[in-house]
Short mmCIF file of C-alpha atoms and ligand atoms in Angstrom, two decimals:
data_model
loop_
_atom_site.label_atom_id
_atom_site.label_comp_id
_atom_site.label_asym_id
_atom_site.label_seq_id
_atom_site.Cartn_x
_atom_site.Cartn_y
_atom_site.Cartn_z
CA UNK A 1 -8.36 27.02 -7.83
CA UNK A 2 -7.82 23.79 -9.92
CA UNK A 3 -4.29 23.40 -11.26
CA UNK A 4 -3.76 22.36 -14.77
CA UNK A 5 -1.00 19.74 -15.55
CA UNK A 6 1.67 19.78 -18.28
CA UNK A 7 -0.78 17.87 -20.43
CA UNK A 8 -3.46 20.57 -20.33
CA UNK A 9 -5.61 18.28 -17.96
CA UNK A 10 -6.53 18.99 -14.40
CA UNK A 11 -3.76 17.98 -12.20
CA UNK A 12 -4.28 15.29 -9.58
CA UNK A 13 -2.06 13.45 -7.34
CA UNK A 14 -2.41 10.63 -4.87
CA UNK A 15 -1.07 11.15 -1.46
CA UNK A 16 -3.49 9.09 0.47
CA UNK A 17 -6.27 6.50 -0.72
CA UNK A 18 -8.71 9.20 0.55
CA UNK A 19 -7.72 11.60 -2.33
CA UNK A 20 -10.09 9.63 -4.23
CA UNK A 21 -13.90 9.44 -3.36
CA UNK A 22 -15.54 6.17 -2.71
CA UNK A 23 -17.05 6.38 -6.19
CA UNK A 24 -13.72 7.15 -7.82
CA UNK A 25 -12.19 4.26 -5.93
CA UNK A 26 -14.75 1.92 -7.15
CA UNK A 27 -14.28 3.15 -10.82
CA UNK A 28 -10.64 2.60 -10.35
CA UNK A 29 -11.16 -0.96 -9.01
CA UNK A 30 -13.43 -1.53 -11.99
CA UNK A 31 -10.80 -0.27 -14.48
CA UNK A 32 -8.26 -2.43 -12.76
CA UNK A 33 -10.63 -5.72 -13.01
CA UNK A 34 -11.09 -4.74 -16.79
CA UNK A 35 -7.44 -4.41 -17.42
CA UNK A 36 -6.86 -7.77 -15.82
CA UNK A 37 -9.54 -9.53 -18.13
CA UNK A 38 -8.53 -7.56 -21.27
CA UNK A 39 -4.73 -6.55 -20.89
CA UNK A 40 -4.45 -6.19 -24.65
CA UNK A 41 -6.81 -3.42 -24.82
CA UNK A 42 -4.60 -1.27 -22.69
CA UNK A 43 -1.17 -2.07 -24.23
CA UNK A 44 -0.55 1.18 -26.04
CA UNK A 45 -2.66 3.45 -23.70
CA UNK A 46 0.54 5.37 -22.41
CA UNK A 47 2.56 5.12 -25.78
CA UNK A 48 5.44 7.54 -25.95
CA UNK A 49 4.66 8.61 -22.26
CA UNK A 50 7.18 8.40 -19.22
CA UNK A 51 6.84 7.35 -15.62
CA UNK A 52 9.64 8.62 -13.37
CA UNK A 53 10.32 6.45 -10.28
CA UNK A 54 12.06 8.64 -7.66
CA UNK A 55 12.86 6.30 -4.88
CA UNK A 56 15.04 7.90 -2.01
CA UNK A 57 14.43 4.69 0.09
CA UNK A 58 15.18 1.04 -1.08
CA UNK A 59 12.27 -0.82 -2.68
CA UNK A 60 12.00 -3.82 -4.99
CA UNK A 61 8.25 -4.60 -5.43
CA UNK A 62 6.79 -1.25 -5.27
CA UNK A 63 9.22 0.26 -7.68
CA UNK A 64 9.17 -2.80 -10.14
CA UNK A 65 5.47 -2.92 -9.97
CA UNK A 66 5.05 0.64 -11.06
CA UNK A 67 7.67 0.11 -13.79
CA UNK A 68 5.89 -2.97 -14.94
CA UNK A 69 2.54 -1.12 -14.82
CA UNK A 70 3.88 1.61 -17.26
CA UNK A 71 5.61 -0.80 -19.51
CA UNK A 72 2.40 -2.85 -19.75
CA UNK A 73 0.60 0.32 -20.94
CA UNK A 74 3.05 0.81 -23.63
CA UNK A 75 5.04 3.68 -21.70
CA UNK A 76 8.58 4.04 -20.83
CA UNK A 77 10.37 4.51 -17.39
CA UNK A 78 13.21 6.83 -16.10
CA UNK A 79 14.24 7.30 -12.40
CA UNK A 80 16.63 6.40 -9.60
CA UNK A 81 16.43 3.72 -6.91
CA UNK A 82 18.35 5.30 -4.03
CA UNK A 83 18.92 8.79 -2.87
CA UNK A 84 22.83 8.50 -3.43
CA UNK A 85 22.40 8.17 -7.16
CA UNK A 86 20.40 11.31 -7.29
CA UNK A 87 21.20 14.92 -6.81
CA UNK A 88 19.69 14.67 -3.32
CA UNK A 89 23.31 13.47 -2.36
CA UNK A 90 24.50 16.89 -3.37
CA UNK A 91 21.70 18.57 -1.21
CA UNK A 92 18.96 19.34 -3.91
CA UNK A 93 15.53 19.75 -2.38
CA UNK A 94 12.60 17.56 -3.31
CA UNK A 95 10.75 20.57 -4.64
CA UNK A 96 13.67 21.24 -7.18
CA UNK A 97 13.88 17.69 -8.06
CA UNK A 98 10.39 17.55 -9.06
CA UNK A 99 10.39 20.80 -11.05
CA UNK A 100 13.26 19.13 -12.98
CA UNK A 101 11.51 15.77 -13.23
CA UNK A 102 8.28 17.65 -14.53
CA UNK A 103 10.34 18.57 -17.67
CA UNK A 104 11.19 15.02 -18.43
CA UNK A 105 8.35 12.75 -17.45
CA UNK A 106 4.46 12.66 -17.49
CA UNK A 107 3.98 11.20 -14.13
CA UNK A 108 6.09 10.44 -11.11
CA UNK A 109 5.93 7.90 -8.45
CA UNK A 110 8.03 9.00 -5.31
CA UNK A 111 9.15 7.09 -2.20
CA UNK A 112 10.90 8.93 0.57
CA UNK A 113 11.93 8.11 4.26
CA UNK A 114 10.44 11.51 5.32
CA UNK A 115 6.77 11.66 5.98
CA UNK A 116 5.09 14.32 3.75
CA UNK A 117 8.10 14.55 1.22
CA UNK A 118 5.98 13.45 -1.69
CA UNK A 119 3.33 16.08 -0.55
CA UNK A 120 5.97 18.74 -0.90
CA UNK A 121 6.84 17.44 -4.37
CA UNK A 122 3.11 17.38 -5.48
CA UNK A 123 2.80 21.16 -4.48
CA UNK A 124 5.69 22.01 -6.89
CA UNK A 125 4.89 19.45 -9.66
CA UNK A 126 3.47 20.12 -13.18
CA UNK A 127 2.85 16.29 -13.44
CA UNK A 128 0.76 13.92 -11.20
CA UNK A 129 2.81 12.61 -8.22
CA UNK A 130 1.95 9.39 -6.52
CA UNK A 131 3.07 8.75 -3.12
CA UNK A 132 4.96 5.45 -3.32
CA UNK A 133 5.43 5.26 0.70
CA UNK A 134 6.49 8.12 2.92
CA UNK A 135 8.16 7.30 6.11
CA UNK A 136 5.85 5.47 8.50
CA UNK A 137 2.86 7.45 7.32
CA UNK A 138 1.20 6.15 4.13
CA UNK A 139 1.33 3.89 1.31
CA UNK A 140 -1.67 4.45 -0.86
CA UNK A 141 -0.72 2.19 -3.81
CA UNK A 142 -0.40 -0.82 -1.30
CA UNK A 143 -3.66 0.03 0.24
CA UNK A 144 -5.36 0.08 -3.19
CA UNK A 145 -3.70 -3.40 -3.95
CA UNK A 146 -4.95 -4.77 -0.66
CA UNK A 147 -8.42 -3.26 -1.23
CA UNK A 148 -8.53 -4.62 -4.75
CA UNK A 149 -7.30 -8.16 -3.45
CA UNK A 150 -10.06 -8.24 -0.94
CA UNK A 151 -12.77 -6.92 -3.24
CA UNK A 152 -11.81 -9.42 -6.01
CA UNK A 153 -11.47 -12.59 -3.63
CA UNK A 154 -14.16 -11.83 -1.07
CA UNK A 155 -16.67 -9.96 -3.14
CA UNK A 156 -16.99 -6.57 -1.25
CA UNK A 157 -15.10 -4.37 1.07
CA UNK A 158 -17.72 -4.42 3.92
CA UNK A 159 -18.78 -6.62 6.81
CA UNK A 160 -15.47 -8.25 7.92
CA UNK A 161 -13.63 -8.81 11.02
CA UNK A 162 -10.08 -7.70 10.19
CA UNK A 163 -7.12 -8.73 12.17
CA UNK A 164 -3.82 -6.53 11.59
CA UNK A 165 -0.85 -8.26 13.22
CA UNK A 166 2.62 -7.42 13.91
CA UNK A 167 4.22 -3.86 13.72
CA UNK A 168 1.24 -1.67 13.84
CA UNK A 169 3.31 1.39 15.22
CA UNK A 170 5.71 1.80 12.32
CA UNK A 171 3.94 -0.08 9.49
CA UNK A 172 2.82 2.52 7.00
CA UNK A 173 0.67 0.01 5.10
CA UNK A 174 -1.37 -0.82 8.21
CA UNK A 175 -1.99 2.97 8.80
CA UNK A 176 -2.97 3.52 5.17
CA UNK A 177 -5.36 0.49 5.01
CA UNK A 178 -7.22 1.29 8.05
CA UNK A 179 -7.50 4.92 7.20
CA UNK A 180 -9.09 3.86 3.81
CA UNK A 181 -11.27 1.06 5.22
CA UNK A 182 -12.83 3.47 7.80
CA UNK A 183 -15.20 4.49 4.69
CA UNK A 184 -16.73 0.97 4.91
CA UNK A 185 -18.22 1.21 8.32
CA UNK A 186 -19.46 -2.34 8.98
CA UNK A 187 -15.89 -3.65 9.36
CA UNK A 188 -14.48 -4.51 12.88
CA UNK A 189 -10.62 -4.39 13.66
CA UNK A 190 -8.71 -6.63 15.89
CA UNK A 191 -5.21 -4.95 16.49
CA UNK A 192 -2.74 -7.82 17.38
CA UNK A 193 0.58 -6.39 18.56
CA UNK A 194 3.08 -6.56 21.27
CA UNK A 195 2.65 -3.53 23.75
CA UNK A 196 5.46 -1.59 22.07
CA UNK A 197 4.34 -1.77 18.53
CA UNK A 198 0.68 -0.86 19.16
CA UNK A 199 -1.46 1.05 16.46
CA UNK A 200 -0.97 4.85 16.86
CA UNK A 201 -3.45 6.67 18.90
CA UNK A 202 -4.67 9.03 16.28
CA UNK A 203 -6.31 5.95 14.44
CA UNK A 204 -7.83 4.72 17.50
CA UNK A 205 -9.40 8.10 18.10
CA UNK A 206 -10.84 8.04 14.73
CA UNK A 207 -12.28 4.72 15.23
CA UNK A 208 -13.83 5.56 18.51
CA UNK A 209 -15.16 8.82 17.14
CA UNK A 210 -16.87 6.83 14.38
CA UNK A 211 -18.31 4.20 16.63
CA UNK A 212 -16.31 1.50 14.82
CA UNK A 213 -15.70 -1.69 16.75
CA UNK A 214 -12.04 -2.51 17.57
CA UNK A 215 -9.96 -4.11 20.08
CA UNK A 216 -6.19 -4.47 20.98
CA UNK A 217 -4.69 -7.83 21.87
CA UNK A 218 -1.47 -9.54 22.13
CA UNK A 219 -2.11 -13.14 21.30
CA UNK A 220 -2.58 -14.13 17.71
CA UNK A 221 -3.91 -17.66 18.59
CA UNK A 222 -6.99 -16.21 20.51
CA UNK A 223 -8.10 -13.98 17.73
CA UNK A 224 -7.58 -16.35 14.69
CA UNK A 225 -11.05 -18.25 14.96
CA UNK A 226 -13.14 -14.81 14.67
CA UNK A 227 -11.21 -13.37 11.54
CA UNK A 228 -12.32 -12.90 8.13
CA UNK A 229 -9.05 -11.19 7.09
CA UNK A 230 -5.58 -11.52 8.61
CA UNK A 231 -3.15 -8.72 7.37
CA UNK A 232 0.33 -9.87 8.65
CA UNK A 233 3.27 -7.37 8.60
CA UNK A 234 6.98 -7.54 9.43
CA UNK A 235 8.60 -5.76 12.32
CA UNK A 236 10.06 -2.38 10.51
CA UNK A 237 13.76 -2.78 11.53
CA UNK A 238 14.74 0.51 9.74
CA UNK A 239 12.35 2.57 11.85
CA UNK A 240 13.66 1.20 15.15
CA UNK A 241 15.81 3.38 17.33
CA UNK A 242 18.01 0.53 18.67
CA UNK A 243 18.83 -2.96 17.39
CA UNK A 244 18.24 -4.55 20.67
CA UNK A 245 14.50 -3.81 20.72
CA UNK A 246 14.24 -5.03 17.10
CA UNK A 247 15.91 -8.32 18.07
CA UNK A 248 13.53 -8.79 20.88
CA UNK A 249 10.48 -8.17 18.95
CA UNK A 250 11.26 -9.53 15.48
CA UNK A 251 9.98 -12.97 15.88
CA UNK A 252 7.11 -12.04 18.14
CA UNK A 253 4.54 -13.60 15.76
CA UNK A 254 5.01 -16.41 13.30
CA UNK A 255 2.02 -17.69 11.47
CA UNK A 256 2.47 -21.36 10.75
CA UNK A 257 0.30 -24.38 9.65
CA UNK A 258 -0.74 -25.33 13.21
CA UNK A 259 -1.99 -21.71 13.79
CA UNK A 260 -3.73 -21.76 10.45
CA UNK A 261 -5.88 -24.65 11.72
CA UNK A 262 -7.36 -22.19 14.19
CA UNK A 263 -8.58 -20.04 11.53
CA UNK A 264 -11.89 -20.17 9.45
CA UNK A 265 -11.71 -21.96 6.18
CA UNK A 266 -12.27 -18.89 4.21
CA UNK A 267 -10.14 -16.47 6.19
CA UNK A 268 -7.70 -14.71 3.80
CA UNK A 269 -4.00 -14.11 4.81
CA UNK A 270 -2.68 -10.82 3.39
CA UNK A 271 0.94 -9.45 3.65
CA UNK A 272 2.23 -6.37 1.77
CA UNK A 273 5.68 -8.20 1.64
CA UNK A 274 8.55 -8.41 2.00
CA UNK A 275 8.14 -11.22 4.51
CA UNK A 276 10.75 -11.98 6.92
CA UNK A 277 9.77 -14.62 9.57
CA UNK A 278 6.22 -13.71 10.36
CA UNK A 279 4.82 -16.26 8.08
CA UNK A 280 6.36 -19.48 7.75
CA UNK A 281 6.84 -20.80 4.19
CA UNK A 282 4.69 -23.88 5.03
CA UNK A 283 1.59 -21.57 4.87
CA UNK A 284 2.37 -20.61 1.20
CA UNK A 285 0.65 -23.58 -0.33
CA UNK A 286 -2.61 -22.87 1.86
CA UNK A 287 -5.13 -21.56 -0.57
CA UNK A 288 -6.03 -18.97 2.19
CA UNK A 289 -2.58 -17.33 1.62
CA UNK A 290 -2.91 -14.70 -0.92
CA UNK A 291 0.03 -12.46 -0.57
CA UNK A 292 1.53 -13.32 -4.00
CA UNK A 293 -1.90 -12.85 -5.74
CA UNK A 294 -1.74 -9.43 -3.95
CA UNK A 295 1.55 -8.58 -5.96
CA UNK A 296 -0.32 -9.35 -9.32
CA UNK A 297 -3.34 -7.33 -8.23
CA UNK A 298 -0.94 -4.43 -7.29
CA UNK A 299 0.20 -4.19 -11.02
CA UNK A 300 -3.39 -4.04 -12.48
CA UNK A 301 -4.28 -1.38 -9.87
CA UNK A 302 -1.29 0.82 -10.49
CA UNK A 303 -1.85 0.59 -14.32
CA UNK A 304 -5.51 1.93 -13.57
CA UNK A 305 -4.21 4.66 -11.30
CA UNK A 306 -1.80 5.71 -13.88
CA UNK A 307 -4.42 5.92 -16.54
CA UNK A 308 -6.82 7.74 -14.18
CA UNK A 309 -4.21 10.33 -12.97
CA UNK A 310 -3.21 10.86 -16.61
CA UNK A 311 -6.78 11.50 -17.61
CA UNK A 312 -6.64 8.56 -19.97
CA UNK A 313 -9.42 6.37 -18.22
CA UNK A 314 -12.33 7.60 -20.13
CA UNK A 315 -12.08 6.04 -23.64
CA UNK A 316 -9.68 3.16 -23.26
CA UNK A 317 -12.05 0.65 -21.55
CA UNK A 318 -15.39 1.93 -22.69
C1 NCD B 401 5.81 -2.16 2.40
C2 NCD B 401 6.47 -0.96 2.53
O1 NCD B 401 7.30 -0.54 1.80
O2 NCD B 401 5.86 -0.27 3.54
N1 NCD B 401 6.28 -2.86 1.32
C3 NCD B 401 5.74 -2.64 0.20
O3 NCD B 401 5.67 -1.69 -0.38
N2 NCD B 401 5.23 -3.78 -0.41
C4 NCD B 401 5.94 -3.02 3.61
C5 NCD B 401 7.30 -3.26 4.30
O4 NCD B 401 8.26 -2.83 3.85
O5 NCD B 401 7.33 -3.95 5.30
#
């Protein structure tokens, strides 16, 4: 049975990008593009509404991006940016916290180190909950950001050879992006990682079941000439069991100017950020490097998502 939210409208959450149908995603990206072109139209769309950012794990860009998105819509923000400054440090459960937050705010973005925690929150919430990253699992709004960037700069989401490079084992942005892009079956994947950081087998099984072309390789240089998109990631230090392994693997890949010469002239380089050493700063001036553009697209797409989940996407951009 459809749940009704505190605002009297059907209650929807975003736990994974697949919670939206392809048509709904298209509408969301169209709305985000419209916001980009006509930001003033939306400046009061969330007047007197509050976004709660409940971040149990450190984040700078995702939290600030959500907060900027809500402020750009004329709304307000409340929240906490680490578990120690919330009642979680006193032992409060996520389900109790969200019941309390539901009384204060109209929508919530939650990041948690445990896989599935935002889903538990959603089950007990009276307001829309957005998963802002749960452990090594999913990061849907980063995926929407990545997809919007690709769509805006390449024209569509189909027909590419996509290289994903770095920590494919622990990187939730990789898992989330591959999962979402499976809906666009004309893409091929090249998973570039050291043996220890390979993409999880559940994703490979999905690709195999869907007859989607993919390969796993170790050397970035060999793959570069065939790629349309290169998604670089950092090695996820906080998810390693021991520091020794991290130190051994952290600089396995460094994309630099010399390597960029091997890549096609129209290949895009994406990165969810934060960057550590995996992209040399000398690449930043290359027009193919679009990771800072991604940050800007991320704000538009989060604005569109907030409006959509609050049921405010109908009239505002018509
Ligand atoms: C990513 C994350 O938190 O998973 N960062 C982000 O939200 N932009 C990537 C990362 O931390 O490496």
